C-alpha positions as MATLAB code, in Angstrom:
seq = 'ANTAWAFAVADHCISGTINHHLVQAFETSNTLSSELLSQLHQWHLWKRERNFVHQLPHDFLEGCKAAFMAHQPKPSCMQRQVETTVSTLGLPFRSEVMTNIGYSIDIVAEWQGAQIGIEVDGPSHFIGRDPSGATLLKRRQLRKLEGWKLCSVPYWEWREVSSDAKRRQKYVLQLLQRASEASL';
ca = [
      43.223   55.897   -1.080;
      45.863   58.168    0.437;
      44.856   57.058    3.932;
      45.010   53.360    3.020;
      48.390   53.886    1.371;
      49.723   55.688    4.460;
      48.751   52.700    6.626;
      50.586   50.444    4.195;
      53.722   52.585    4.233;
      53.722   52.754    8.030;
      52.962   49.012    8.177;
      50.399   49.865   10.857;
      47.322   47.736   11.499;
      43.986   49.444   11.124;
      40.802   48.653   12.941;
      38.087   46.640   11.274;
      35.802   49.651   11.302;
      38.292   51.881    9.452;
      39.045   49.085    7.021;
      35.302   48.580    6.392;
      34.808   52.321    5.689;
      37.788   52.377    3.333;
      36.497   49.388    1.386;
      33.008   50.947    1.158;
      34.499   54.216   -0.140;
      36.532   52.412   -2.829;
      33.608   50.288   -3.994;
      31.300   53.291   -4.415;
      33.756   55.556   -6.182;
      33.787   55.661   -9.960;
      36.260   58.497  -10.251;
      39.522   57.283   -8.782;
      42.558   58.631  -10.594;
      45.348   56.420  -11.848;
      47.519   57.613   -8.938;
      44.870   56.638   -6.383;
      44.306   53.260   -8.029;
      48.062   52.697   -7.883;
      48.076   53.488   -4.162;
      45.223   51.044   -3.652;
      47.274   48.360   -5.390;
      50.064   48.941   -2.919;
      47.549   48.859   -0.041;
      46.240   45.558   -1.374;
      49.817   44.214   -1.481;
      50.255   45.338    2.133;
      47.118   43.408    3.086;
      48.725   40.359    1.417;
      51.935   40.973    3.418;
      49.880   40.922    6.603;
      47.720   37.975    5.493;
      44.573   40.080    5.806;
      41.372   39.052    4.056;
      40.867   40.716    0.678;
      37.548   42.492    0.568;
      37.597   44.251   -2.774;
      36.261   42.719   -5.986;
      38.811   40.922   -8.133;
      38.079   43.085  -11.182;
      38.602   46.239   -9.164;
      41.936   44.942   -7.819;
      43.045   44.025  -11.347;
      42.233   47.591  -12.422;
      44.341   48.905   -9.545;
      47.259   46.703  -10.601;
      46.911   47.767  -14.240;
      47.002   51.432  -13.210;
      50.083   50.745  -11.069;
      51.895   48.934  -13.893;
      50.973   51.575  -16.501;
      53.615   53.927  -15.149;
      56.508   53.590  -17.588;
      59.918   53.844  -15.931;
      62.355   56.318  -17.360;
      65.941   55.247  -16.664;
      68.114   58.102  -15.446;
      71.620   58.955  -16.541;
      72.822   57.583  -13.199;
      71.011   54.285  -13.831;
      72.670   54.001  -17.241;
      76.048   54.571  -15.554;
      75.358   51.790  -13.061;
      74.261   49.492  -15.899;
      77.499   50.250  -17.741;
      79.463   49.404  -14.608;
      77.597   46.086  -14.165;
      78.317   45.339  -17.823;
      82.026   46.070  -17.492;
      82.117   43.551  -14.638;
      80.921   40.942  -17.115;
      77.761   40.201  -15.151;
      74.546   39.227  -16.942;
      71.840   41.786  -16.210;
      68.475   43.067  -17.315;
      67.050   46.574  -17.014;
      63.587   47.649  -15.854;
      62.455   44.172  -14.837;
      58.726   43.981  -14.145;
      57.900   41.807  -11.151;
      54.819   39.680  -10.646;
      53.360   42.168   -8.173;
      53.799   45.088  -10.568;
      56.947   46.817   -9.386;
      59.792   47.547  -11.804;
      63.305   46.890  -10.564;
      65.912   49.175  -12.166;
      68.560   46.486  -12.742;
      68.584   42.758  -12.011;
      72.085   41.312  -12.050;
      73.138   37.723  -11.712;
      75.574   37.371   -8.858;
      76.907   34.068   -7.527;
      73.957   32.170   -8.968;
      71.328   34.531   -7.572;
      69.275   37.349   -9.045;
      69.979   40.611   -7.179;
      67.812   43.675   -7.715;
      69.696   46.980   -7.925;
      67.656   50.070   -7.260;
      69.345   53.258   -8.451;
      67.934   55.862   -6.086;
      68.084   59.539   -6.993;
      67.031   62.437   -4.735;
      63.305   61.787   -5.168;
      63.730   58.501   -3.288;
      64.887   60.260   -0.132;
      63.910   62.789    2.496;
      67.323   64.060    3.450;
      69.284   60.815    3.458;
      66.436   58.670    4.725;
      64.433   56.649    2.201;
      60.984   58.066    1.440;
      57.865   56.136    2.444;
      57.242   55.029   -1.145;
      60.817   53.728   -1.435;
      60.568   51.849    1.872;
      57.223   50.334    0.859;
      58.560   49.136   -2.464;
      61.621   47.532   -0.921;
      59.617   45.843    1.841;
      56.981   44.504   -0.531;
      59.511   43.161   -3.007;
      61.386   41.394   -0.204;
      58.379   40.032    1.666;
      56.039   39.112   -1.197;
      58.484   37.934   -3.842;
      61.686   37.176   -1.892;
      63.874   39.646   -3.784;
      67.383   40.405   -2.576;
      67.874   44.098   -3.175;
      70.569   46.723   -2.936;
      70.282   50.458   -3.275;
      72.633   52.853   -5.014;
      71.967   56.199   -3.267;
      72.835   59.186   -5.451;
      75.329   60.687   -2.966;
      77.298   57.426   -2.735;
      77.370   57.116   -6.513;
      78.639   60.663   -6.830;
      81.645   59.711   -4.677;
      82.695   56.877   -7.020;
      81.276   57.976  -10.373;
      84.435   59.583  -11.728;
      86.628   56.480  -11.363;
      85.850   53.194  -13.169;
      87.730   51.008  -10.661;
      85.951   52.605   -7.688;
      82.572   52.175   -9.423;
      83.262   48.495  -10.031;
      84.429   47.922   -6.444;
      81.373   49.728   -5.106;
      78.929   47.679   -7.212;
      80.657   44.423   -6.269;
      80.419   45.292   -2.568;
      76.700   46.090   -2.916;
      76.019   42.831   -4.691;
      77.960   40.838   -2.115;
      76.130   42.475    0.813;
      72.766   41.898   -0.860;
      73.542   38.251   -1.547;
      74.523   37.682    2.103;
      71.490   39.499    3.511;
      68.715   37.355    4.905;
      65.149   38.023    3.845;
];
Protein backbone atom coordinates (compact mmCIF):
# COMPACT_ATOMS: atom_id res chain seq x y z
CA ALA A 1 0.00 0.00 0.00
CA ASN A 2 2.88 2.36 0.79
CA THR A 3 4.37 1.74 -2.65
CA ALA A 4 1.07 2.38 -4.42
CA TRP A 5 0.55 5.55 -2.37
CA ALA A 6 4.06 6.77 -3.24
CA PHE A 7 3.29 6.41 -6.95
CA ALA A 8 0.10 8.40 -6.42
CA VAL A 9 1.92 11.18 -4.56
CA ALA A 10 4.62 11.37 -7.22
CA ASP A 11 1.93 11.20 -9.94
CA HIS A 12 4.20 8.71 -11.70
CA CYS A 13 2.87 6.04 -14.03
CA ILE A 14 3.64 2.46 -13.10
CA SER A 15 4.08 -0.46 -15.42
CA GLY A 16 1.28 -2.93 -15.95
CA THR A 17 3.35 -5.64 -14.28
CA ILE A 18 3.90 -3.64 -11.09
CA ASN A 19 0.24 -2.63 -11.07
CA HIS A 20 -0.80 -6.28 -11.48
CA HIS A 21 1.42 -7.36 -8.56
CA LEU A 22 0.06 -4.57 -6.36
CA VAL A 23 -3.53 -5.52 -7.12
CA GLN A 24 -2.78 -9.20 -6.41
CA ALA A 25 -1.18 -8.30 -3.07
CA PHE A 26 -4.18 -6.20 -2.01
CA GLU A 27 -6.72 -8.82 -3.01
CA THR A 28 -4.99 -11.57 -1.04
CA SER A 29 -4.36 -9.60 2.12
CA ASN A 30 -6.86 -9.82 4.96
CA THR A 31 -4.82 -7.82 7.43
CA LEU A 32 -4.48 -4.33 6.02
CA SER A 33 -4.51 -1.64 8.69
CA SER A 34 -6.79 1.37 8.53
CA GLU A 35 -3.80 3.50 7.52
CA LEU A 36 -2.93 1.20 4.61
CA LEU A 37 -6.57 1.03 3.48
CA SER A 38 -6.62 4.85 3.54
CA GLN A 39 -3.52 4.96 1.36
CA LEU A 40 -5.16 2.54 -1.06
CA HIS A 41 -8.17 4.85 -1.28
CA GLN A 42 -5.85 7.69 -2.29
CA TRP A 43 -4.14 5.38 -4.80
CA HIS A 44 -7.55 4.50 -6.24
CA LEU A 45 -8.35 8.22 -6.54
CA TRP A 46 -5.05 8.71 -8.36
CA LYS A 47 -6.02 5.97 -10.80
CA ARG A 48 -9.26 7.88 -11.39
CA GLU A 49 -7.24 11.09 -11.96
CA ARG A 50 -5.25 9.27 -14.63
CA ASN A 51 -8.31 7.51 -16.10
CA PHE A 52 -6.77 4.11 -15.38
CA VAL A 53 -8.92 1.00 -15.25
CA HIS A 54 -10.04 0.04 -11.75
CA GLN A 55 -9.06 -3.51 -10.97
CA LEU A 56 -10.04 -3.93 -7.34
CA PRO A 57 -13.44 -5.21 -6.21
CA HIS A 58 -16.04 -2.55 -5.47
CA ASP A 59 -16.59 -3.78 -1.89
CA PHE A 60 -12.86 -3.61 -1.20
CA LEU A 61 -12.67 -0.06 -2.57
CA GLU A 62 -15.66 0.96 -0.44
CA GLY A 63 -13.83 -0.43 2.61
CA CYS A 64 -10.78 1.63 1.69
CA LYS A 65 -12.91 4.78 1.41
CA ALA A 66 -14.63 4.04 4.73
CA ALA A 67 -11.24 3.67 6.45
CA PHE A 68 -10.10 6.93 4.87
CA MET A 69 -13.20 8.80 5.99
CA ALA A 70 -13.12 7.36 9.51
CA HIS A 71 -10.30 9.70 10.48
CA GLN A 72 -12.00 12.45 12.46
CA PRO A 73 -10.45 15.87 11.90
CA LYS A 74 -9.46 17.85 14.97
CA PRO A 75 -9.52 21.58 14.27
CA SER A 76 -6.45 23.36 15.58
CA CYS A 77 -6.34 26.63 17.47
CA MET A 78 -4.99 28.23 14.29
CA GLN A 79 -7.94 26.89 12.29
CA ARG A 80 -10.35 28.37 14.84
CA GLN A 81 -8.57 31.73 14.49
CA VAL A 82 -8.94 31.60 10.70
CA GLU A 83 -12.63 30.69 11.08
CA THR A 84 -13.11 33.66 13.40
CA THR A 85 -11.46 35.92 10.83
CA VAL A 86 -13.70 34.60 8.03
CA SER A 87 -16.69 35.18 10.31
CA THR A 88 -15.68 38.78 11.08
CA LEU A 89 -15.57 39.40 7.33
CA GLY A 90 -19.26 38.46 7.24
CA LEU A 91 -18.68 35.58 4.85
CA PRO A 92 -20.82 32.45 5.03
CA PHE A 93 -18.64 29.44 5.81
CA ARG A 94 -18.68 25.84 6.99
CA SER A 95 -16.02 23.93 8.89
CA GLU A 96 -14.69 20.43 8.27
CA VAL A 97 -16.59 19.90 5.04
CA MET A 98 -16.53 16.28 3.87
CA THR A 99 -16.13 15.98 0.10
CA ASN A 100 -17.56 13.28 -2.14
CA ILE A 101 -14.15 11.62 -2.49
CA GLY A 102 -13.62 11.47 1.26
CA TYR A 103 -11.34 14.40 2.02
CA SER A 104 -12.25 16.94 4.69
CA ILE A 105 -11.66 20.59 3.85
CA ASP A 106 -10.90 22.72 6.92
CA ILE A 107 -13.08 25.69 5.93
CA VAL A 108 -15.29 26.31 2.93
CA ALA A 109 -16.14 29.99 2.50
CA GLU A 110 -18.46 31.59 0.01
CA TRP A 111 -16.61 34.23 -1.95
CA GLN A 112 -18.02 36.11 -4.94
CA GLY A 113 -20.58 33.39 -5.58
CA ALA A 114 -18.08 30.52 -5.41
CA GLN A 115 -17.17 27.99 -2.76
CA ILE A 116 -13.48 28.31 -1.84
CA GLY A 117 -11.75 25.69 0.27
CA ILE A 118 -9.36 27.05 2.90
CA GLU A 119 -6.78 24.61 4.19
CA VAL A 120 -5.16 25.72 7.45
CA ASP A 121 -1.75 24.10 7.24
CA GLY A 122 0.35 23.65 10.37
CA PRO A 123 3.92 22.31 10.50
CA SER A 124 2.89 18.69 9.85
CA HIS A 125 1.81 19.71 6.33
CA PHE A 126 5.31 20.79 5.36
CA ILE A 127 8.88 19.62 5.00
CA GLY A 128 10.68 22.86 5.65
CA ARG A 129 8.47 25.26 3.76
CA ASP A 130 7.55 22.85 1.00
CA PRO A 131 4.21 21.02 1.20
CA SER A 132 4.49 17.36 2.19
CA GLY A 133 3.57 14.63 -0.28
CA ALA A 134 0.29 13.96 1.51
CA THR A 135 -0.62 17.66 1.36
CA LEU A 136 0.22 17.91 -2.34
CA LEU A 137 -1.78 14.77 -3.09
CA LYS A 138 -4.84 16.06 -1.25
CA ARG A 139 -4.75 19.42 -3.02
CA ARG A 140 -4.23 17.85 -6.44
CA GLN A 141 -7.01 15.30 -6.00
CA LEU A 142 -9.50 17.85 -4.71
CA ARG A 143 -8.76 20.14 -7.66
CA LYS A 144 -8.69 17.49 -10.38
CA LEU A 145 -11.45 15.14 -9.24
CA GLU A 146 -13.93 17.59 -7.74
CA GLY A 147 -12.96 20.96 -9.20
CA TRP A 148 -12.29 22.64 -5.86
CA LYS A 149 -10.67 26.05 -5.73
CA LEU A 150 -8.35 25.96 -2.74
CA CYS A 151 -6.10 28.24 -0.78
CA SER A 152 -3.62 27.38 1.92
CA VAL A 153 -2.88 29.25 5.14
CA PRO A 154 0.70 28.20 5.99
CA TYR A 155 1.45 28.48 9.70
CA TRP A 156 4.41 30.86 9.25
CA GLU A 157 2.32 33.30 7.20
CA TRP A 158 -0.48 33.19 9.76
CA ARG A 159 2.00 33.90 12.54
CA GLU A 160 2.97 37.14 10.76
CA VAL A 161 -0.62 38.45 10.75
CA SER A 162 -2.21 36.69 13.72
CA SER A 163 -1.73 39.49 16.24
CA ASP A 164 -3.61 42.14 14.23
CA ALA A 165 -7.28 41.74 13.23
CA LYS A 166 -7.05 44.07 10.22
CA ARG A 167 -3.98 42.26 8.85
CA ARG A 168 -5.71 38.88 9.35
CA GLN A 169 -8.75 40.09 7.43
CA LYS A 170 -6.66 41.55 4.60
CA TYR A 171 -4.64 38.33 4.39
CA VAL A 172 -7.73 36.09 4.19
CA LEU A 173 -9.36 38.34 1.59
CA GLN A 174 -6.21 38.19 -0.57
CA LEU A 175 -6.11 34.40 -0.32
CA LEU A 176 -9.76 34.10 -1.30
CA GLN A 177 -9.32 36.47 -4.23
CA ARG A 178 -6.26 34.60 -5.55
CA ALA A 179 -8.04 31.26 -5.19
CA SER A 180 -11.13 32.53 -7.02
CA GLU A 181 -8.99 33.80 -9.91
CA ALA A 182 -6.92 30.62 -10.17
CA SER A 183 -7.72 28.28 -13.01
CA LEU A 184 -8.20 24.61 -12.34
